[in-house]
Amino acid sequence: MSSAVVMQDVSFGYEARSPIIQIKDLQIEKGKRVFLHGSSGSGKSTLLGLISGVLLPQQGTCEVLGKELTQLSLSARDRHRGSEMGYIFQSFNLIPYLTVKENIGLPCRVHAKRRKRITAPNLDEEVERIARRLDIHDFLDRGVTRLSTGQQQRVAIARAVIGSPRLVIADEPTSALDTDRQERFLQLLLEVCDEARATLIFVSHDRSLMAHFDERISLADINQASASTSASQVRV
Ligand SMILES: Nc1ncnc2c1ncn2[C@@H]1O[C@H](COP(=O)(O)OP(=O)(O)OP(=O)(O)O)[C@@H](O)[C@H]1O
Ligand SMILES: [Mg+2]
């Protein structure tokens, strides 16, 4: 099984409204770095919600890392996501009342599978190792609200990759940054995903970042719910 994501005949709409996502066939191979782009409101975050199992399609199948999400209970989907996926949000969603160290270590405290995959002898040392790698080790005991935006981003990367999730999903994490900082952030993210051998799905509307990726997907090309697109089949 070499696919990280296999979506077939998927249809999804919020509440009873008309579908926002209609995808006939989307496959993402394990280990690929995928750039997903599309205009604002086109459904990128919605598609990520379906891949991570936060949302369930009304029709079709969505197999992610060998599990058919539509067959799993809510708690099994939450477990699958927490154990196997790292998520980086546009606004980072760090826990404001926890320190840098506590934020980074959180996925391993909540999910035994992530904890078992750490390479250091214990969690504290693993947090320290990753923090060093991302150059945020000097303020491990500081509250995350007392960090610069760039530092918070690196904490978000560390939290997403600790415990080697098999899939890392980043939803427009660079949109608030200038070009130089975007490039640096992306470079670091790509490096740590390579080290963890994780598949990366990176969402942005900024096409200047495309060149760094193995595959590029235009949501408009694969989503039949969007206006005037042709039916398509995408394998990456
Ligand atoms: N929770 C929700 N309930 C109802 N409609 C929603 C919800 N979330 C998103 N939508 C609608 O679904 C459509 C797709 O939204 P989505 O957030 O997936 O777009 P996006 O491509 O991620 O946009 P952006 O680039 O601005 O983040 C939009 O029309 C949006 O208004
Ligand atoms: Mg979005």
PDB file of C-alpha atoms and ligand atoms in Angstrom:
ATOM      1  CA  MET A   1       0.000   0.000   0.000  1.00  0.00           C
ATOM      2  CA  SER A   2       1.875   3.051  -1.209  1.00  0.00           C
ATOM      3  CA  SER A   3      -0.830   5.691  -1.010  1.00  0.00           C
ATOM      4  CA  ALA A   4      -1.181   8.044   1.933  1.00  0.00           C
ATOM      5  CA  VAL A   5      -4.538   9.355   0.695  1.00  0.00           C
ATOM      6  CA  VAL A   6      -7.102   7.761  -1.615  1.00  0.00           C
ATOM      7  CA  MET A   7     -10.362   9.658  -2.124  1.00  0.00           C
ATOM      8  CA  GLN A   8     -13.020   8.297  -4.423  1.00  0.00           C
ATOM      9  CA  ASP A   9     -16.357   9.767  -5.539  1.00  0.00           C
ATOM     10  CA  VAL A  10     -16.330  12.090  -2.543  1.00  0.00           C
ATOM     11  CA  SER A  11     -19.063  14.642  -2.086  1.00  0.00           C
ATOM     12  CA  PHE A  12     -19.191  17.020   0.869  1.00  0.00           C
ATOM     13  CA  GLY A  13     -21.312  20.058   1.737  1.00  0.00           C
ATOM     14  CA  TYR A  14     -21.790  21.884   5.031  1.00  0.00           C
ATOM     15  CA  GLU A  15     -25.235  21.179   6.492  1.00  0.00           C
ATOM     16  CA  ALA A  16     -27.791  20.558   3.758  1.00  0.00           C
ATOM     17  CA  ARG A  17     -26.260  23.012   1.339  1.00  0.00           C
ATOM     18  CA  SER A  18     -24.998  22.111  -2.123  1.00  0.00           C
ATOM     19  CA  PRO A  19     -21.618  20.348  -2.233  1.00  0.00           C
ATOM     20  CA  ILE A  20     -18.441  22.367  -1.790  1.00  0.00           C
ATOM     21  CA  ILE A  21     -16.201  19.425  -2.551  1.00  0.00           C
ATOM     22  CA  GLN A  22     -16.857  16.832  -5.252  1.00  0.00           C
ATOM     23  CA  ILE A  23     -13.811  14.778  -6.080  1.00  0.00           C
ATOM     24  CA  LYS A  24     -13.920  11.720  -8.288  1.00  0.00           C
ATOM     25  CA  ASP A  25     -10.449  10.401  -7.681  1.00  0.00           C
ATOM     26  CA  LEU A  26      -7.518  11.805  -5.713  1.00  0.00           C
ATOM     27  CA  GLN A  27      -4.482   9.797  -4.721  1.00  0.00           C
ATOM     28  CA  ILE A  28      -1.442  11.039  -2.864  1.00  0.00           C
ATOM     29  CA  GLU A  29       1.524   8.730  -2.635  1.00  0.00           C
ATOM     30  CA  LYS A  30       3.333   8.192   0.636  1.00  0.00           C
ATOM     31  CA  GLY A  31       6.387  10.357   1.160  1.00  0.00           C
ATOM     32  CA  LYS A  32       5.422  13.015  -1.391  1.00  0.00           C
ATOM     33  CA  ARG A  33       5.518  16.746  -0.729  1.00  0.00           C
ATOM     34  CA  VAL A  34       2.293  18.077  -2.138  1.00  0.00           C
ATOM     35  CA  PHE A  35       1.372  21.698  -2.740  1.00  0.00           C
ATOM     36  CA  LEU A  36      -2.397  22.307  -2.764  1.00  0.00           C
ATOM     37  CA  HIS A  37      -3.516  25.659  -4.067  1.00  0.00           C
ATOM     38  CA  GLY A  38      -6.737  27.440  -4.915  1.00  0.00           C
ATOM     39  CA  SER A  39      -8.467  30.751  -4.395  1.00  0.00           C
ATOM     40  CA  SER A  40      -9.875  31.864  -1.047  1.00  0.00           C
ATOM     41  CA  GLY A  41     -13.143  30.098  -0.280  1.00  0.00           C
ATOM     42  CA  SER A  42     -12.520  27.382  -2.894  1.00  0.00           C
ATOM     43  CA  GLY A  43     -12.543  24.614  -0.281  1.00  0.00           C
ATOM     44  CA  LYS A  44      -8.883  23.943   0.569  1.00  0.00           C
ATOM     45  CA  SER A  45      -9.395  23.841   4.344  1.00  0.00           C
ATOM     46  CA  THR A  46     -12.552  21.793   3.808  1.00  0.00           C
ATOM     47  CA  LEU A  47     -10.558  19.225   1.811  1.00  0.00           C
ATOM     48  CA  LEU A  48      -7.956  19.090   4.605  1.00  0.00           C
ATOM     49  CA  GLY A  49     -10.815  18.536   7.063  1.00  0.00           C
ATOM     50  CA  LEU A  50     -11.914  15.513   5.028  1.00  0.00           C
ATOM     51  CA  ILE A  51      -8.373  14.128   4.817  1.00  0.00           C
ATOM     52  CA  SER A  52      -7.809  14.544   8.554  1.00  0.00           C
ATOM     53  CA  GLY A  53     -11.228  13.094   9.386  1.00  0.00           C
ATOM     54  CA  VAL A  54     -12.536  16.195  11.140  1.00  0.00           C
ATOM     55  CA  LEU A  55     -15.222  16.213   8.432  1.00  0.00           C
ATOM     56  CA  LEU A  56     -16.912  13.195   6.864  1.00  0.00           C
ATOM     57  CA  PRO A  57     -18.136  13.121   3.260  1.00  0.00           C
ATOM     58  CA  GLN A  58     -21.852  12.615   2.626  1.00  0.00           C
ATOM     59  CA  GLN A  59     -20.843  10.284  -0.197  1.00  0.00           C
ATOM     60  CA  GLY A  60     -17.743   8.414  -1.281  1.00  0.00           C
ATOM     61  CA  THR A  61     -14.704   6.977   0.423  1.00  0.00           C
ATOM     62  CA  CYS A  62     -11.662   8.561   1.995  1.00  0.00           C
ATOM     63  CA  GLU A  63      -8.818   6.234   2.909  1.00  0.00           C
ATOM     64  CA  VAL A  64      -5.984   7.880   4.797  1.00  0.00           C
ATOM     65  CA  LEU A  65      -2.865   5.980   5.887  1.00  0.00           C
ATOM     66  CA  GLY A  66      -4.605   2.656   5.331  1.00  0.00           C
ATOM     67  CA  LYS A  67      -7.812   3.458   7.221  1.00  0.00           C
ATOM     68  CA  GLU A  68     -11.158   4.116   5.611  1.00  0.00           C
ATOM     69  CA  LEU A  69     -12.299   7.145   7.596  1.00  0.00           C
ATOM     70  CA  THR A  70     -15.990   6.700   6.807  1.00  0.00           C
ATOM     71  CA  GLN A  71     -15.878   3.326   8.587  1.00  0.00           C
ATOM     72  CA  LEU A  72     -14.386   4.694  11.806  1.00  0.00           C
ATOM     73  CA  SER A  73     -16.213   6.022  14.856  1.00  0.00           C
ATOM     74  CA  LEU A  74     -15.651   9.636  15.885  1.00  0.00           C
ATOM     75  CA  SER A  75     -13.239   8.616  18.644  1.00  0.00           C
ATOM     76  CA  ALA A  76     -11.338   6.230  16.331  1.00  0.00           C
ATOM     77  CA  ARG A  77     -10.947   9.046  13.802  1.00  0.00           C
ATOM     78  CA  ASP A  78      -9.676  11.376  16.536  1.00  0.00           C
ATOM     79  CA  ARG A  79      -7.175   8.722  17.600  1.00  0.00           C
ATOM     80  CA  HIS A  80      -6.044   8.076  14.034  1.00  0.00           C
ATOM     81  CA  ARG A  81      -5.546  11.801  13.448  1.00  0.00           C
ATOM     82  CA  GLY A  82      -3.691  12.388  16.705  1.00  0.00           C
ATOM     83  CA  SER A  83      -1.439   9.344  16.308  1.00  0.00           C
ATOM     84  CA  GLU A  84      -0.620   9.609  12.629  1.00  0.00           C
ATOM     85  CA  MET A  85      -1.017  13.251  11.609  1.00  0.00           C
ATOM     86  CA  GLY A  86       0.639  16.524  12.534  1.00  0.00           C
ATOM     87  CA  TYR A  87      -1.372  19.648  11.778  1.00  0.00           C
ATOM     88  CA  ILE A  88      -0.059  23.186  11.395  1.00  0.00           C
ATOM     89  CA  PHE A  89      -2.691  25.902  11.307  1.00  0.00           C
ATOM     90  CA  GLN A  90      -2.499  29.380   9.851  1.00  0.00           C
ATOM     91  CA  SER A  91      -2.766  30.836  13.335  1.00  0.00           C
ATOM     92  CA  PHE A  92      -0.654  27.986  14.841  1.00  0.00           C
ATOM     93  CA  ASN A  93      -3.256  27.191  17.557  1.00  0.00           C
ATOM     94  CA  LEU A  94      -0.623  26.852  20.256  1.00  0.00           C
ATOM     95  CA  ILE A  95      -2.038  26.431  23.758  1.00  0.00           C
ATOM     96  CA  PRO A  96      -1.526  29.891  25.307  1.00  0.00           C
ATOM     97  CA  TYR A  97      -1.276  28.790  28.953  1.00  0.00           C
ATOM     98  CA  LEU A  98       1.375  26.134  28.274  1.00  0.00           C
ATOM     99  CA  THR A  99       5.102  26.642  27.847  1.00  0.00           C
ATOM    100  CA  VAL A 100       7.014  25.974  24.636  1.00  0.00           C
ATOM    101  CA  LYS A 101       8.160  22.616  26.025  1.00  0.00           C
ATOM    102  CA  GLU A 102       4.627  21.616  27.020  1.00  0.00           C
ATOM    103  CA  ASN A 103       3.171  22.637  23.668  1.00  0.00           C
ATOM    104  CA  ILE A 104       5.763  20.642  21.727  1.00  0.00           C
ATOM    105  CA  GLY A 105       5.376  17.547  23.897  1.00  0.00           C
ATOM    106  CA  LEU A 106       1.574  17.573  23.885  1.00  0.00           C
ATOM    107  CA  PRO A 107       0.922  15.112  21.013  1.00  0.00           C
ATOM    108  CA  CYS A 108       3.152  12.541  22.723  1.00  0.00           C
ATOM    109  CA  ARG A 109       1.402  13.002  26.066  1.00  0.00           C
ATOM    110  CA  VAL A 110      -1.998  12.471  24.482  1.00  0.00           C
ATOM    111  CA  HIS A 111      -1.122   9.712  21.983  1.00  0.00           C
ATOM    112  CA  ALA A 112       0.890   6.684  23.087  1.00  0.00           C
ATOM    113  CA  LYS A 113       1.742   5.804  19.488  1.00  0.00           C
ATOM    114  CA  ARG A 114       3.485   9.126  18.994  1.00  0.00           C
ATOM    115  CA  ARG A 115       5.316   8.722  22.318  1.00  0.00           C
ATOM    116  CA  LYS A 116       6.558   5.256  21.329  1.00  0.00           C
ATOM    117  CA  ARG A 117       8.089   6.581  18.129  1.00  0.00           C
ATOM    118  CA  ILE A 118      10.409   9.113  19.754  1.00  0.00           C
ATOM    119  CA  THR A 119      14.084   8.367  19.297  1.00  0.00           C
ATOM    120  CA  ALA A 120      15.483  10.031  22.441  1.00  0.00           C
ATOM    121  CA  PRO A 121      15.421   8.095  25.765  1.00  0.00           C
ATOM    122  CA  ASN A 122      12.528  10.166  27.100  1.00  0.00           C
ATOM    123  CA  LEU A 123      10.060  12.842  26.061  1.00  0.00           C
ATOM    124  CA  ASP A 124      11.927  15.774  27.612  1.00  0.00           C
ATOM    125  CA  GLU A 125      15.058  14.877  25.684  1.00  0.00           C
ATOM    126  CA  GLU A 126      13.086  14.456  22.466  1.00  0.00           C
ATOM    127  CA  VAL A 127      11.468  17.883  22.927  1.00  0.00           C
ATOM    128  CA  GLU A 128      14.930  19.326  23.547  1.00  0.00           C
ATOM    129  CA  ARG A 129      16.360  17.614  20.446  1.00  0.00           C
ATOM    130  CA  ILE A 130      13.622  18.912  18.146  1.00  0.00           C
ATOM    131  CA  ALA A 131      13.719  22.370  19.741  1.00  0.00           C
ATOM    132  CA  ARG A 132      17.466  22.533  19.067  1.00  0.00           C
ATOM    133  CA  ARG A 133      16.910  21.453  15.491  1.00  0.00           C
ATOM    134  CA  LEU A 134      14.475  24.361  15.070  1.00  0.00           C
ATOM    135  CA  ASP A 135      16.544  26.801  17.118  1.00  0.00           C
ATOM    136  CA  ILE A 136      13.923  27.389  19.804  1.00  0.00           C
ATOM    137  CA  HIS A 137      15.704  25.543  22.637  1.00  0.00           C
ATOM    138  CA  ASP A 138      16.603  28.753  24.480  1.00  0.00           C
ATOM    139  CA  PHE A 139      13.049  29.402  25.581  1.00  0.00           C
ATOM    140  CA  LEU A 140      11.598  25.979  26.267  1.00  0.00           C
ATOM    141  CA  ASP A 141      10.200  27.094  29.624  1.00  0.00           C
ATOM    142  CA  ARG A 142       8.684  30.311  28.331  1.00  0.00           C
ATOM    143  CA  GLY A 143       4.945  30.754  27.724  1.00  0.00           C
ATOM    144  CA  VAL A 144       4.211  30.670  23.993  1.00  0.00           C
ATOM    145  CA  THR A 145       2.452  34.029  24.084  1.00  0.00           C
ATOM    146  CA  ARG A 146       5.830  35.599  24.832  1.00  0.00           C
ATOM    147  CA  LEU A 147       7.379  34.524  21.529  1.00  0.00           C
ATOM    148  CA  SER A 148       7.726  36.277  18.209  1.00  0.00           C
ATOM    149  CA  THR A 149       5.574  35.069  15.316  1.00  0.00           C
ATOM    150  CA  GLY A 150       8.535  33.315  13.715  1.00  0.00           C
ATOM    151  CA  GLN A 151       9.342  31.524  16.979  1.00  0.00           C
ATOM    152  CA  GLN A 152       5.712  30.480  17.389  1.00  0.00           C
ATOM    153  CA  GLN A 153       5.784  29.047  13.898  1.00  0.00           C
ATOM    154  CA  ARG A 154       8.761  26.912  14.758  1.00  0.00           C
ATOM    155  CA  VAL A 155       7.011  25.676  17.906  1.00  0.00           C
ATOM    156  CA  ALA A 156       4.073  24.753  15.646  1.00  0.00           C
ATOM    157  CA  ILE A 157       6.415  22.784  13.350  1.00  0.00           C
ATOM    158  CA  ALA A 158       7.996  21.022  16.348  1.00  0.00           C
ATOM    159  CA  ARG A 159       4.591  20.057  17.733  1.00  0.00           C
ATOM    160  CA  ALA A 160       3.467  18.803  14.318  1.00  0.00           C
ATOM    161  CA  VAL A 161       6.485  16.554  13.722  1.00  0.00           C
ATOM    162  CA  ILE A 162       7.244  15.185  17.204  1.00  0.00           C
ATOM    163  CA  GLY A 163       6.603  11.454  17.460  1.00  0.00           C
ATOM    164  CA  SER A 164       6.967  11.061  13.666  1.00  0.00           C
ATOM    165  CA  PRO A 165       3.416  11.358  12.355  1.00  0.00           C
ATOM    166  CA  ARG A 166       3.113   9.761   8.922  1.00  0.00           C
ATOM    167  CA  LEU A 167       1.251  12.710   7.446  1.00  0.00           C
ATOM    168  CA  VAL A 168       1.894  16.397   8.089  1.00  0.00           C
ATOM    169  CA  ILE A 169      -0.791  18.853   7.027  1.00  0.00           C
ATOM    170  CA  ALA A 170      -0.058  22.580   6.886  1.00  0.00           C
ATOM    171  CA  ASP A 171      -2.939  24.943   6.171  1.00  0.00           C
ATOM    172  CA  GLU A 172      -1.567  28.284   4.931  1.00  0.00           C
ATOM    173  CA  PRO A 173       1.031  28.563   7.687  1.00  0.00           C
ATOM    174  CA  THR A 174       3.030  31.201   5.833  1.00  0.00           C
ATOM    175  CA  SER A 175       0.360  33.605   4.685  1.00  0.00           C
ATOM    176  CA  ALA A 176       1.207  36.263   7.282  1.00  0.00           C
ATOM    177  CA  LEU A 177       4.939  36.258   6.525  1.00  0.00           C
ATOM    178  CA  ASP A 178       7.183  38.236   4.237  1.00  0.00           C
ATOM    179  CA  THR A 179       8.890  36.355   1.413  1.00  0.00           C
ATOM    180  CA  ASP A 180      12.212  35.729   3.206  1.00  0.00           C
ATOM    181  CA  ARG A 181      10.578  34.321   6.309  1.00  0.00           C
ATOM    182  CA  GLN A 182       8.194  32.231   4.187  1.00  0.00           C
ATOM    183  CA  GLU A 183      11.146  30.593   2.452  1.00  0.00           C
ATOM    184  CA  ARG A 184      12.940  29.894   5.737  1.00  0.00           C
ATOM    185  CA  PHE A 185       9.840  28.468   7.357  1.00  0.00           C
ATOM    186  CA  LEU A 186       9.146  26.236   4.370  1.00  0.00           C
ATOM    187  CA  GLN A 187      12.745  25.047   4.151  1.00  0.00           C
ATOM    188  CA  LEU A 188      12.707  24.012   7.812  1.00  0.00           C
ATOM    189  CA  LEU A 189       9.341  22.292   7.452  1.00  0.00           C
ATOM    190  CA  LEU A 190      10.517  20.369   4.388  1.00  0.00           C
ATOM    191  CA  GLU A 191      13.697  19.298   6.170  1.00  0.00           C
ATOM    192  CA  VAL A 192      11.980  18.005   9.292  1.00  0.00           C
ATOM    193  CA  CYS A 193       9.302  16.228   7.235  1.00  0.00           C
ATOM    194  CA  ASP A 194      12.055  14.530   5.212  1.00  0.00           C
ATOM    195  CA  GLU A 195      13.819  13.497   8.411  1.00  0.00           C
ATOM    196  CA  ALA A 196      10.558  12.034   9.766  1.00  0.00           C
ATOM    197  CA  ARG A 197       9.804  10.512   6.309  1.00  0.00           C
ATOM    198  CA  ALA A 198       6.352  12.052   6.526  1.00  0.00           C
ATOM    199  CA  THR A 199       4.060  12.833   3.618  1.00  0.00           C
ATOM    200  CA  LEU A 200       3.444  16.594   3.516  1.00  0.00           C
ATOM    201  CA  ILE A 201       0.315  18.341   2.280  1.00  0.00           C
ATOM    202  CA  PHE A 202       0.944  22.066   2.244  1.00  0.00           C
ATOM    203  CA  VAL A 203      -1.817  24.525   1.421  1.00  0.00           C
ATOM    204  CA  SER A 204      -1.166  27.993   0.128  1.00  0.00           C
ATOM    205  CA  HIS A 205      -2.514  30.400  -2.407  1.00  0.00           C
ATOM    206  CA  ASP A 206       1.026  31.681  -2.917  1.00  0.00           C
ATOM    207  CA  ARG A 207       2.268  29.945  -6.035  1.00  0.00           C
ATOM    208  CA  SER A 208       5.807  31.276  -5.622  1.00  0.00           C
ATOM    209  CA  LEU A 209       6.357  28.458  -3.115  1.00  0.00           C
ATOM    210  CA  MET A 210       5.349  25.744  -5.587  1.00  0.00           C
ATOM    211  CA  ALA A 211       8.837  25.000  -6.843  1.00  0.00           C
ATOM    212  CA  HIS A 212       9.780  23.355  -3.533  1.00  0.00           C
ATOM    213  CA  PHE A 213       7.249  20.550  -3.955  1.00  0.00           C
ATOM    214  CA  ASP A 214       7.156  17.199  -5.753  1.00  0.00           C
ATOM    215  CA  GLU A 215       3.541  17.602  -6.787  1.00  0.00           C
ATOM    216  CA  ARG A 216       1.135  20.475  -7.232  1.00  0.00           C
ATOM    217  CA  ILE A 217      -2.619  20.165  -7.079  1.00  0.00           C
ATOM    218  CA  SER A 218      -4.962  22.920  -8.147  1.00  0.00           C
ATOM    219  CA  LEU A 219      -8.188  22.424  -6.240  1.00  0.00           C
ATOM    220  CA  ALA A 220     -10.168  23.872  -9.149  1.00  0.00           C
ATOM    221  CA  ASP A 221      -8.782  21.101 -11.388  1.00  0.00           C
ATOM    222  CA  ILE A 222      -9.904  18.233  -9.180  1.00  0.00           C
ATOM    223  CA  ASN A 223     -13.030  19.671  -7.603  1.00  0.00           C
ATOM    224  CA  GLN A 224     -16.099  19.269  -9.754  1.00  0.00           C
ATOM    225  CA  ALA A 225     -18.149  21.331  -7.316  1.00  0.00           C
ATOM    226  CA  SER A 226     -16.196  24.406  -8.362  1.00  0.00           C
ATOM    227  CA  ALA A 227     -17.520  26.243 -11.414  1.00  0.00           C
ATOM    228  CA  SER A 228     -16.548  25.195 -14.918  1.00  0.00           C
ATOM    229  CA  THR A 229     -13.998  22.531 -14.138  1.00  0.00           C
ATOM    230  CA  SER A 230     -13.762  19.333 -16.083  1.00  0.00           C
ATOM    231  CA  ALA A 231     -13.899  15.915 -14.506  1.00  0.00           C
ATOM    232  CA  SER A 232     -10.431  14.842 -13.655  1.00  0.00           C
ATOM    233  CA  GLN A 233      -8.387  12.119 -12.162  1.00  0.00           C
ATOM    234  CA  VAL A 234      -5.283  13.007 -10.244  1.00  0.00           C
ATOM    235  CA  ARG A 235      -2.543  10.679  -9.112  1.00  0.00           C
ATOM    236  CA  VAL A 236       0.502  12.093  -7.420  1.00  0.00           C
TER     237      VAL A 236
HETATM  238  N1  LIG B   1     -18.120  25.537   9.126  1.00  0.00           N
HETATM  239  C1  LIG B   1     -18.642  25.958   7.975  1.00  0.00           C
HETATM  240  N2  LIG B   1     -19.990  26.005   7.810  1.00  0.00           N
HETATM  241  C2  LIG B   1     -20.538  26.417   6.647  1.00  0.00           C
HETATM  242  N3  LIG B   1     -19.822  26.791   5.568  1.00  0.00           N
HETATM  243  C3  LIG B   1     -18.483  26.766   5.665  1.00  0.00           C
HETATM  244  C4  LIG B   1     -17.820  26.354   6.864  1.00  0.00           C
HETATM  245  N4  LIG B   1     -16.483  26.428   6.674  1.00  0.00           N
HETATM  246  C5  LIG B   1     -16.314  26.867   5.418  1.00  0.00           C
HETATM  247  N5  LIG B   1     -17.498  27.076   4.799  1.00  0.00           N
HETATM  248  C6  LIG B   1     -17.704  27.521   3.398  1.00  0.00           C
HETATM  249  O1  LIG B   1     -17.115  26.547   2.541  1.00  0.00           O
HETATM  250  C7  LIG B   1     -16.436  27.188   1.452  1.00  0.00           C
HETATM  251  C8  LIG B   1     -14.989  26.694   1.434  1.00  0.00           C
HETATM  252  O2  LIG B   1     -14.335  27.169   2.611  1.00  0.00           O
HETATM  253  P1  LIG B   1     -12.841  26.777   2.980  1.00  0.00           P
HETATM  254  O3  LIG B   1     -12.578  27.316   4.332  1.00  0.00           O
HETATM  255  O4  LIG B   1     -12.653  25.326   2.759  1.00  0.00           O
HETATM  256  O5  LIG B   1     -12.051  27.593   1.845  1.00  0.00           O
HETATM  257  P2  LIG B   1     -10.475  27.832   1.682  1.00  0.00           P
HETATM  258  O6  LIG B   1     -10.126  27.450   0.269  1.00  0.00           O
HETATM  259  O7  LIG B   1      -9.727  27.140   2.759  1.00  0.00           O
HETATM  260  O8  LIG B   1     -10.376  29.414   1.836  1.00  0.00           O
HETATM  261  P3  LIG B   1      -9.151  30.308   2.468  1.00  0.00           P
HETATM  262  O9  LIG B   1      -8.066  30.323   1.406  1.00  0.00           O
HETATM  263  O10 LIG B   1      -9.791  31.667   2.600  1.00  0.00           O
HETATM  264  O11 LIG B   1      -8.736  29.703   3.752  1.00  0.00           O
HETATM  265  C9  LIG B   1     -16.601  28.686   1.653  1.00  0.00           C
HETATM  266  O12 LIG B   1     -17.641  29.118   0.822  1.00  0.00           O
HETATM  267  C10 LIG B   1     -16.969  28.817   3.110  1.00  0.00           C
HETATM  268  O13 LIG B   1     -17.803  29.930   3.319  1.00  0.00           O
HETATM  269 MG    MG B   2      -8.550  27.830   4.395  1.00  0.00          MG
END
